[in-house]
């Protein structure tokens, strides 16, 4: 009890709270990869910007590399079906499938929704969109056949409507009854008064808007898909659903030239889109679809014809949309294309039409991470210059024959230079690598130090193995090459390849030592490949060593897949990472843990059966340790059915349900822990203790399966990841998955005595056992002549038997031990040996620090499964103060923890394990995102936001990478009508007379509400902040970097009255130092200018100790530390938006009800 009171009474000082704010802050920064489920594409030829819309309502705008803007519709369920740029204005109009239109503006580095409009009724469902050349109106064709005009200045519907009945007056009788929906609208080049209207059944009408009246009718017998004008303005083309296209001349009459079915005469698929571009020599004809139904109905193609040249680009995913970029956008006579941009369901492809063989352009962004499914990832900081150059050179050689050398044509916008220490990230100066392992056996290297994630190099492990599956795939490839010479002239393009040659090739773990240039790759079939960087082509035979982990278990039978067959003989290895040794584990189960120590020349790998230590310099196995229960030799994951065990488990669960909520006692005789509720949401777990192997074996024999059973501990099981309530109890000893090795760690530390450090290997398993092995590595010349020796030194068994996730050793000043070669390179100091070393052991349910070499418990942080949460990741990160200009720069190492089921990240200080930050990072339903999360050394992390997209986050206030960019518009690009300004001014004057005491703060007046500006996360609505400007005048908000800081201070408040709250809210100014005002509101519906009043009920938390006011939306969880003696004063605010749709902060009235 005294320990509890003493522990809860120590709160951080005011200075520590201030330091916490400068060290820790959670933000979602940027997204890497390809958007999930893209639905629309747009191109601004003047500003040279590219825009994408997705099925989840996200909009992404790209310019030159580093120029990115994100936007998100409030309705996450509505797909963005069309995007239209208003040229030269930095504005986009989006159409969603809920039939709503939205106006977006790129303002000071952010994409904001400013206006919205919706058409109601089925007949008014928009089926076609066209923009006037003048840019004043948007022509909206509907399924009912009418065409409406949307005024882009006011974003209101114009009174002018082109009714279908009037258009149909002079058409043949067959089409008067039902011509169908408006399928396409196109303005005649050089004559903006005339538009070509295409109806679904094949009728096309040239309509004069000036007269108004129909001038000509064009009738096709086939259903219309699209229309496109020739640049001359006298001819146009139409494509149809039978795979044909027709060309029409308006000067000749309503008769078309003979329709062309390129891939006929047999039935063909529809030509969904057709482009006709006028070239200086020959015209370009580009269309999607049109393939013969019987032979190639499953192909996704875009055909390009230019004179005699004819290529059918064959893609591996569905074509969404495409456009061409003209060589000279200002040319009024020709629109000869230089680039074809094709948006597909799984990737973006750019074709260089100026090159002889129409090669692909290398993408600077939007690269498909998931060309093969991502299976694992690792981040490397501070990559040495020599290794970086070698990787880049090897990557260029790999792509030399595949890509055009021409520069990326989408080059709009301007990248701003970082200013000030707070905005400058350390990642901008350090070379960062992100390694991703894939299902096809490849490891891809990415440049992760910039806003755009750029591919550098690809290592393929399949080159070392041969199998029937790989051979059959190779044969199929030769057949395809022969078919390319036949008709149609297919050419495979794109990088997305969802099919793996062999599922056993999938990469499970990857480790890289950047200072020695050594790579270790572990796969699904128990193969561990060690490769070293090389700059020349090498002809060599790769040594393969087989190690049997279960050699001492005679009764073991492996029932899983076979191992991969290694290729024999000399192999030709290209420059890059060249394999030098292969370790094949038996049984060939998937590798669950991997660690590399390049300084010692050792690699260790763990599976569900045990672990192996391998010397890759001498190509010899050093040690094997089988972790299987001697009583269970059936193979991990394949335990026989035990009726006794099932019956006991059923009884135990029944009794647990009966007494749930009544008993709060600590433990019973068998060590089954009952939950002890606490204020901070933490519960106790069983202590860890050191046991000898003999004692452990005795316990195994004595207890058998007598203890309570809990759900399986498989790391990626969807069943476990559900947020269910679960009690903390001792794990069963005979759990068939308890033998799985979850973590491995090399360290040179005190394990025998404090007089000398010893090389050690630490291994943690699923049943809470930690094995400590001592290693003797020969030095100097003897390293290649003598064997490395290893033996079991100590064994730790956690009583609660939770899976051990991670192990890390801290030196005498609580700094993690350096990586191999970091001391030699001068990047790190020698580990401090003046004080005792400490080891951090992280299990799924607790963190515990032991003193070395005695293994005496020093400190622990108890994290129970009261809310159904388990730890999935642990990492040590280095945090630096965000304002080093205020004095000496301060830094400290902390533990970063990822909680699975809740998707939270917690930062704990070392060695006292005090919580510094708790942030909700990943949605608890996003199991893939939680299991894929990878931390960096400086407090950042990556996780799979979708199968194709990585979300980047930071928990550090100083390590921040985000797009700092803007677009430069010509003067007067956005002119507001004078009438509208006058009306708004009159409204403002009237409102100011009514409101006497509702003057907002200066900080509020400087910033409009940013409820539609999305920071980094394109599928979740972000909490937006309104902050005062920094001292140097630089705005705190930039694109993708609006601060979403969490309150991390200990909360202690005195008496708070309503008057003090009111005074605090109404008199705060932007110049007060240390004051942060966060405004997170529920979304404001901006549907029309006539919206009069809306109200949002908010919850206010006043913290007097840190002088911080936080206003949070009632439905958004606040990330705060769980401290026992928090005192909060909560009142209700009613904030009324009195002007719509562009309600600024000065129009917000704050009303505080007076309590009686």
Phi, psi and omega in degrees: 000318178296322179297320180296313181296317182295321181292324183277342184280341183273104179254152179300144177287169179298324179293320179293321178298319178295320179293323177300319180294331179274346180262319192238134173197131179267131174216146165269123188260283185226169178241136178248148175105203187252134182300145180281127177055066176291147184232345184206160185216145178211157183221130175256104184291338181278308179274352178056057178240148179245136180232142177235144172241151184237172181290342180262013176085014180270148174234132178232130181244133183232143172236229174293161180306126184104347178258106181218140177226138181242142174219156182217125174291150181292331176269103184287346182272347185267119178286147176276105186274332178216145173232136179227120174281139167268105191305138172069012180243351184066032180237148179228139172251128180246142174246124179258163184283001169269014176067031176251146178249142183224139176258128180242145177232142173267106184239118174047049174084012179222153179257117185237139172276126184246334180214157179214152181209142181229140174258132183252150179101143183295322181291341180264011179293126186286128180242345180210145180226138173215143180258134175296150177299322180290341179077017182269326183231156173247124180273124184244108175273141186241168178291336177285348178103345179279160177237124181254156179245125178257119178286117185284343178283316181261345185057038176241155178290134178284158178289340181283124178229131175268101184281144180296324182299322181288320179295328185278002186297324186249016181265163179302154185302327182300329186261351182292327185290306183210089178284349180095182180289160174287113184271328183204149174227132180217129179279137182290129179300131179082355181217082187293348180282345184248132177235147176260121181253125178249129180256157190303322186281356176118357179277134176232134185234130173270112189251130177264114183283341184282321187296310342275159179170164180276130180264318181215151175243140177232127188240127174245150181277352184248155180297135185278140176247315181200162175226154181208128178281146168282153184299333181292334180085000180257348182226155174212165180236149176231141176246154191225169188280357178263011179088012182248164170223152182230148178246135187238144177241117186288340180280338181275315181149199185268009178266131181270159168296163182303129178302144182250120172252098191301319186249026176285196004274353181286163184305137182236163177283165185292148170269101192284331178212142185225131175238136179236108183249134183273116178260167181288328178256301180231152176284153174259131174243120184231127179211155178255139178088205178084009182284150176301131184296320186290321188264316191229038182291342181268002182274146175250109192228155167228123182262136176236124177239132177215099184063236180279346184278132185213115180228136174253106179284120186256117183254163181263000177219168187296140177281123178269309182193167176204160176208168177244150174254122183285148178297325177224103185292338183271357179289123182270348183260322181237153172228047181299125185277147173253335183218141172249120178255122181242123175265123179247172182296331185238000181193170174244133182234134177241129181249129178275104182278356177271339179282158184296316185258016176051061180281165175284151172266143178284131184279133174276345177206180182058030178283142182285104173299326188262030174310322161231145188305135179285129181246338178198169181206154174213141180250136180238125177259161174054053180287130180298151184299318183294319178293319180301313181295323178295320179293315180297318180296318178295322179294320178297322179293327178294325186256011186301320185266358188258333189238152174285153180269359182291150182288158180295125187283338180278097189229033180280165177084178182218132178272126180274147176281141179290138179230138178086149185290332184289322182276342184276121181266147177295337182289345179286340182254337180263142177280126183242139176244138169244123178256129177238128174270146188231167185293334182271010177089008180263154171239121183254138181255129183236144172279107185256014182267001182234173179297318179269128178278113187251134178287138181247319191197154178227124176258127182250120179275344182296340181295342182269349187236155175227139178206169181297322181295315181295322179295318180294324177297320180296321178295320178300323180299321181291325178297317179299322181295323178291324181292335182299333181280348182268187181259140351293158183281077182290147169219119181288128178226163181097165183247349184288120180222094187285352185262132179260142179299321183205124182298340180286349179282345187306134181277128180258323181218148178218141179219138181228132170259107188290336185276334177257353181067038182248133182239135174241130182232125180243139187244188184284334184260026174077015179265133177241118183255131174249124183231149178238149182290139178214150183255355181237154176294137188234133173253110184204162175260130183272128182284131179244124180242130179256133180233129180262114182284327186256034184299325183275004179250095186294329185274002185285136178232123178271124183249009183269200183287161177282164176282162177286146179273120181284143177289144179255160180086180182286139178246146175269115184252121181288162176303147185129215177276117185250120181302135178242340181201146178232129174254122178253114180276145173232129002293150184282059179275165179296140179283128184255345179209145182211138176214143184239134174234091186290333180294325179266350182073033184237149172223138179238140180226141178239148177229192178287351184251343182159204182220161178222139175251129190232134176264103185276354174282315178262002178056047182226144173286137182260317186204145167231143180224115178273127182256006180293146172294127181303335182277352184231097181249021183276353182102138182300135177082002182229046185289142177292156180287131178240111182295322181299316181294317181295321181294317180295321179296319180296315178299315183298317180293326179294312179296324180296321179295323181293318185265005182296133179087349181258318185267131176234020180287159193290292183213162171255190188295330184275359177087016178280117187273129173266150184292143175242102183298140176225164183297323185270011175079016182250153177225158180281150172233171185292147181290152172273152178211160180266129179231147175282161178301324181296315180297318180299315180298321179296319178297317179303315182291321186288315187275324182057235180251030189282347185267166185295145181261142178238168180304154182300156185253022178301136192293329188242019183291127178296331182295318181292326189286351178293142182282073179259155179280133185215139180271154178273124178209168180296139181281152178291140181287328184267021177299126185293338178263002181293341182280350184296131176277119185263332182210151176224147185206128174265139178205146173250102191210180177284118175228334179259311179207170181275359180281329184216150177268150183231142174289129184226158171235126179252135180227128178248141183244178184286340182259021173083021179260137174241119177262135177243115180254139174263141185237137174246112183253119176299147183250161176065220182293333181294345182298322181272353183252328184250156181279150170280136179247149183212141177212157180287123181261310182216164179218131179245131177241116175285132184298321183281355172057030176285146179304136179275116185274320187202154176226137177212145181249134177252146180277194186294340179247024173064037174249135179302149178297143183291156175287163178305136175072358178294325179290317180298326181278357179077015181273335181226154176277165175298143178300142180285126180245010180290329178245172180291145173281160179227145178246132176262120177248118182252119173255181181295340189236352179202161173241130183225137179248128177247148175275137179256145007267001188286343184058035176277131181300132181253316184196153175211154177239116187267117180238106186262176183263036181299322179263009181083019184260145175224149179282134177247332182223143170222139179211152173262131184231153182256119181252137182236147180297145183278348181235069179292346180290345181278355181160202179296136182288131182251142177215158177204154177268139179221161174271130175251129186236136174253124177266133190285288192300329180267346180068025181266157170240133179240137174253126180241140177281156175240143005264004187275355175055048174264138183288128180255328183205141174229117187230135174278107188260308184243144175299138184296337179281345185274083184293318180296320179297318181293316184288341183263000186295132181232127181269155171255175183284344185246029171086011174262170177205156175236142170212157181285105178290328170211184182295340186242003192222132176260131172264132178257133179230165174222142174253001182256142179283342184252329179274100189217117178241119181206161181290124171249098189208168176199167173246143180260117180261147174293156181298138179075017181293326180242095180260129179265132179304140183296324182300319182294319178299318181297316180298316182294321179297319179297318179297318181296318180297316180297320182291324180295326178292325182286319185273115183264315187240035182243045181276120180283171182288165179297323180296322180293324181292335184280342187231123172287160179296138185247046185291346180246001177275120188256131181259102170075313188267112187271353180240005176229141177285123184276155169279123185261147182246147172240112187237154173291161179289156179285173186296326183275008176087354180281134181295140179289331182268132170223178182300127177071012186222025176298134187288132176237056186288151179251148179289117185242008181270157172290137187262118175217121185230153173268204179287134180236129179252168179296322180296319180293324177296315182296315178298320182295320183286322190269346183246005179291143180235165184284344186268353182290127184285140175080005182257128179237126178250119181249129180240113180236105186252159168291152189299145177262123181286116182252068187274324183204164180288344185270003177297127188266313187203137173224154179229147179231126179270129186240162173248132184248130176243119183255126179241110186278331185293323181256005180053049182235132177250125181240123177247115187241148173293145186294336185257013180244127183289136180266134180272106183224153176289148178271096181247146192291319189254037176295140174234124183234144173249119187243126176230172181251129177248142173244115182252120184252128175271118188259358179219136180224154004270350186259065181284120178262174185295331182288351181260011180262126181255129181258121178243127180245114180292140181272128179278140180280000000 
